[in-house]
PDB file of C-alpha atoms in Angstrom:
ATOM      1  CA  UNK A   1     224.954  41.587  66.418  1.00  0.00           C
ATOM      2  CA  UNK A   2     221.380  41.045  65.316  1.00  0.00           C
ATOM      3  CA  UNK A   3     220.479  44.023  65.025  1.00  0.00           C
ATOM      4  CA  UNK A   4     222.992  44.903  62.687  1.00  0.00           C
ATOM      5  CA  UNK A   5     221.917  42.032  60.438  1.00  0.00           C
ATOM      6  CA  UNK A   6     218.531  42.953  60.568  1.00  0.00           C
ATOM      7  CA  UNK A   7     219.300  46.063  59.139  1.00  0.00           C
ATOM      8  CA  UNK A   8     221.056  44.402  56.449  1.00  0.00           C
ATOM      9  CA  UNK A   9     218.300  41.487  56.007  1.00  0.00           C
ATOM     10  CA  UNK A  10     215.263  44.049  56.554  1.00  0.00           C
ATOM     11  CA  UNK A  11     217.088  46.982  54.376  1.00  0.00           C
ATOM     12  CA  UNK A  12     215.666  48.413  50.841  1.00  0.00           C
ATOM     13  CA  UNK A  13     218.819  46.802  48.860  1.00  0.00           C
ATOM     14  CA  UNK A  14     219.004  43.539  46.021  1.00  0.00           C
ATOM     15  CA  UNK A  15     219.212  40.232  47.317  1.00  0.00           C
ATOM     16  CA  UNK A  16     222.950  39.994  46.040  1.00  0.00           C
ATOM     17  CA  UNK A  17     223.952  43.154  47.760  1.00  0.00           C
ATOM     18  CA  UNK A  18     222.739  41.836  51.119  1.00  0.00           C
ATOM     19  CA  UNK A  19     224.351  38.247  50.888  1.00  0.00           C
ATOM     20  CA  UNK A  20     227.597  40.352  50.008  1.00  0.00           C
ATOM     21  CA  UNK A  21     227.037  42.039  53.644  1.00  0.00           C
ATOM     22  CA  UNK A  22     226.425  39.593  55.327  1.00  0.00           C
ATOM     23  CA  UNK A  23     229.100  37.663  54.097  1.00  0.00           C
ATOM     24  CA  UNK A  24     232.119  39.857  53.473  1.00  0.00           C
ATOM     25  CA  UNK A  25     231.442  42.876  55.141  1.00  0.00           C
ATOM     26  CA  UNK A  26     234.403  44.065  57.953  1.00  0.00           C
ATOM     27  CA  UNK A  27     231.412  45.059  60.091  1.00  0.00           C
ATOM     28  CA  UNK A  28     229.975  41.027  59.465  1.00  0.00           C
ATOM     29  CA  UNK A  29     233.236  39.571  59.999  1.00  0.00           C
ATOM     30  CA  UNK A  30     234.079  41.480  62.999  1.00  0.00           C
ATOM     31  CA  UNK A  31     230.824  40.012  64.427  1.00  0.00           C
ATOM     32  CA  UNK A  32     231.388  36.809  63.739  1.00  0.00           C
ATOM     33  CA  UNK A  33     234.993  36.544  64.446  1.00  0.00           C
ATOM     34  CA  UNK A  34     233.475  37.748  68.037  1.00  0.00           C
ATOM     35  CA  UNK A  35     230.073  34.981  67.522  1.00  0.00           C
ATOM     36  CA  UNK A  36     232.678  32.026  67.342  1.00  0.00           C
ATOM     37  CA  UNK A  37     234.825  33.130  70.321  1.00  0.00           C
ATOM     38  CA  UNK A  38     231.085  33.372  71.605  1.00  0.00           C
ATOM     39  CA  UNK A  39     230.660  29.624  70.502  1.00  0.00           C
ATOM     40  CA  UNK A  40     233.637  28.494  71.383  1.00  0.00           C
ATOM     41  CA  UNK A  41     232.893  29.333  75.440  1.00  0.00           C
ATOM     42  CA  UNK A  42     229.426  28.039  74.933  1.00  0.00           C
ATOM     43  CA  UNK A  43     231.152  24.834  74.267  1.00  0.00           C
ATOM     44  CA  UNK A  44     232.936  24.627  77.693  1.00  0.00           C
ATOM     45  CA  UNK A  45     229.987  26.270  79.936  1.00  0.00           C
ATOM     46  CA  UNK A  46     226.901  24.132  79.172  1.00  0.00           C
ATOM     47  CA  UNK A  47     224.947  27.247  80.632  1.00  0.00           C
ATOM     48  CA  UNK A  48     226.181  29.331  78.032  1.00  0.00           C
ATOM     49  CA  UNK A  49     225.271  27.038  75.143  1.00  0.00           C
ATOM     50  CA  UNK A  50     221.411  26.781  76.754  1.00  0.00           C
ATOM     51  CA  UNK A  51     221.040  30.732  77.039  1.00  0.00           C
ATOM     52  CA  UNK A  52     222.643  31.325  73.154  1.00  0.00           C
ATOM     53  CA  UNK A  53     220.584  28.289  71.896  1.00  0.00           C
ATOM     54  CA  UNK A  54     217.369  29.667  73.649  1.00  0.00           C
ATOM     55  CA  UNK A  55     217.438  33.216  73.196  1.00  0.00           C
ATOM     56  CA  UNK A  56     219.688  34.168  70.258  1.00  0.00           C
ATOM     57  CA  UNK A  57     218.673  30.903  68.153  1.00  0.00           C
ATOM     58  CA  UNK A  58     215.091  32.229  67.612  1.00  0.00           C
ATOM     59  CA  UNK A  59     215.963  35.280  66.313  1.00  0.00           C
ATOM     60  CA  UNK A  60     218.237  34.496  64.185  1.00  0.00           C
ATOM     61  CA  UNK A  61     216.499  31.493  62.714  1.00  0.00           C
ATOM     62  CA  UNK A  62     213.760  34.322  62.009  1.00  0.00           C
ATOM     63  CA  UNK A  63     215.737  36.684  59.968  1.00  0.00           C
ATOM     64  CA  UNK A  64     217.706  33.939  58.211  1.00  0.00           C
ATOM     65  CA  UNK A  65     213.711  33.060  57.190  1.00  0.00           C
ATOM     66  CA  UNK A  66     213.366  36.508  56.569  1.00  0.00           C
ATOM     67  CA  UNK A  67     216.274  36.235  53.916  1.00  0.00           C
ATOM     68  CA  UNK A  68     215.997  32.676  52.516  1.00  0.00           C
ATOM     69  CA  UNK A  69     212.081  33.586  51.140  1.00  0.00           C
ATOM     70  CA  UNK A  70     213.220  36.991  50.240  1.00  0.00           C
ATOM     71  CA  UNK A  71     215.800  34.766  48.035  1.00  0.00           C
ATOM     72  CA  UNK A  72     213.718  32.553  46.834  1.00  0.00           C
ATOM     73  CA  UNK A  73     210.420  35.282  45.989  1.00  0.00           C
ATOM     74  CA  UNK A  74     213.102  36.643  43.798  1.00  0.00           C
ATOM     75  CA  UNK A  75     214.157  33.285  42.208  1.00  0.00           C
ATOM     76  CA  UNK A  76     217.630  33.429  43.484  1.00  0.00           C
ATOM     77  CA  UNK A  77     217.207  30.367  45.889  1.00  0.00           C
ATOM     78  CA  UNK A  78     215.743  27.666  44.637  1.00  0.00           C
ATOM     79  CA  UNK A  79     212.065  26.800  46.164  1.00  0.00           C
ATOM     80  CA  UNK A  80     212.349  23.902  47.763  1.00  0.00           C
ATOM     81  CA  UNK A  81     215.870  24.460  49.648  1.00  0.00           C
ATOM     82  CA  UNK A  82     214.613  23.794  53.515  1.00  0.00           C
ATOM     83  CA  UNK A  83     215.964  26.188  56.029  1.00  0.00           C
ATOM     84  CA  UNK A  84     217.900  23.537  57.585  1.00  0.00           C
ATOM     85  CA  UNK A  85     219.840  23.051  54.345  1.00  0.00           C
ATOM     86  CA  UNK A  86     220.443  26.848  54.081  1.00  0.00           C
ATOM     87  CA  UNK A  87     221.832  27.196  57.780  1.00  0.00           C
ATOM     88  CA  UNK A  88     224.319  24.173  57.289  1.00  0.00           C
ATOM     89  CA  UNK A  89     225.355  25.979  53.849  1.00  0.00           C
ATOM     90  CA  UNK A  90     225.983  29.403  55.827  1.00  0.00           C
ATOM     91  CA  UNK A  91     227.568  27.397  58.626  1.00  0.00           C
ATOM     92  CA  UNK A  92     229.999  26.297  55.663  1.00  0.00           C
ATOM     93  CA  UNK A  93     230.793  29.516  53.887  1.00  0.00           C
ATOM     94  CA  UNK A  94     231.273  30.594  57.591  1.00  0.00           C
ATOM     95  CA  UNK A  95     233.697  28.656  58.721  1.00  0.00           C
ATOM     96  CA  UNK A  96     235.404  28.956  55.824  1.00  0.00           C
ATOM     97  CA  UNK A  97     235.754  32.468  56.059  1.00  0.00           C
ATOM     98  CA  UNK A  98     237.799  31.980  59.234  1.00  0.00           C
ATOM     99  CA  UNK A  99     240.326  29.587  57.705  1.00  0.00           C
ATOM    100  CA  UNK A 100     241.425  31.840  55.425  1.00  0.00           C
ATOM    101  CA  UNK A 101     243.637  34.416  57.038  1.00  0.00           C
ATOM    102  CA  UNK A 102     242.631  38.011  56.509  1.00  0.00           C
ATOM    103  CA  UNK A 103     240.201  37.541  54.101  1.00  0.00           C
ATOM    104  CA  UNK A 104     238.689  41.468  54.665  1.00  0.00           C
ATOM    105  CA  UNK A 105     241.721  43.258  53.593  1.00  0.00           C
ATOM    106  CA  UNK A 106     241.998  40.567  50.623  1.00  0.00           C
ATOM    107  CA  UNK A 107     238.328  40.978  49.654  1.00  0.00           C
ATOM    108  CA  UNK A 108     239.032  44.859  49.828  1.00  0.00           C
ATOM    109  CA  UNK A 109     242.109  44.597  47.733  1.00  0.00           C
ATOM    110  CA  UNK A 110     240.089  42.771  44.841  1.00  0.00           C
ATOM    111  CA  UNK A 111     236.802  43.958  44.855  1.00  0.00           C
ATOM    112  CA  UNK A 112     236.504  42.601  41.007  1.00  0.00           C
ATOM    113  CA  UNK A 113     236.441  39.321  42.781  1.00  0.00           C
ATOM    114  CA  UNK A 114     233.401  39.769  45.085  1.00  0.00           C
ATOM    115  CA  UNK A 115     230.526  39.662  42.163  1.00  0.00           C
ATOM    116  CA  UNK A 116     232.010  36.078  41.119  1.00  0.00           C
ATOM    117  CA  UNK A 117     232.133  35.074  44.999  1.00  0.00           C
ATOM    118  CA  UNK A 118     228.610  36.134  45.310  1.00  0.00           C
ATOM    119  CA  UNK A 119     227.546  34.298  41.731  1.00  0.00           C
ATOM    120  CA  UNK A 120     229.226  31.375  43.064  1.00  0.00           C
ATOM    121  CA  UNK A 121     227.651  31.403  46.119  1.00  0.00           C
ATOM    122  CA  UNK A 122     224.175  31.916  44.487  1.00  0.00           C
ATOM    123  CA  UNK A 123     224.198  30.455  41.443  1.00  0.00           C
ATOM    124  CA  UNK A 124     226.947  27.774  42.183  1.00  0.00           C
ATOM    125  CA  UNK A 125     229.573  26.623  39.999  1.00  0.00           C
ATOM    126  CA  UNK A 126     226.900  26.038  36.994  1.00  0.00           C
ATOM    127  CA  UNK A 127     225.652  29.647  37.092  1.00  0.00           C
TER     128      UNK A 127
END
């Protein structure tokens, strides 16, 4: 799974392509669907929870870095957003990307829609 998002975080595309990977991608959502089912066991195996905190926590917290000051060298995020406020907003958008039943084939089915999803999720509702 990290891998596959450091090819997205570490690959020669704009800023707004990648967040509209990471987010919406099948590939992204697939991997996340499959992160939370992750999560979810963590939550009843204590053991679990230490090994994904310890080892998988690092890395990602590294390449979300790697794509919060790539934002923000290229004025998209605003300077002084901490990564701790970035993560909870991801945590959000994530979450709320599972409530809303198949969201892939209805992001596929109106791609006009996924430039205003990305402004919105940039930019926010002010642009």
């Amino acid at each position: 799974m990290l891998d596959s998002y450091r090819k997205i975080i570490e690959a020669k595309m704009p800023f707004e392509e990648k967040l509209e990977t990471l987010f919406f991608s099948q590939e992204a959502l697939t991997q996340q669907y499959q992160g939370e089912l992750m999560e979810t066991s963590a939550k009843h195996y204590p053991v679990i929870q230490e090994y994904i905190d310890n080892y998988w926590g690092e890395r990602r917290d590294n390449l979300i870095g790697k794509l919060l000051a790539e934002g923000k060298a290229g004025g998209y995020i605003r300077p002084d957003l901490s990564l701790e406020g970035f993560f909870f907003y991801y945590q959000i958008v994530r979450r709320g990307v599972y409530a809303i039943p198949n969201i892939a084939e209805r992001m596929l089915s109106k791609p006009q829609l996924m430039p205003e999803v990305i402004s919105v999720a940039i930019h926010g509702l002010r642009g």
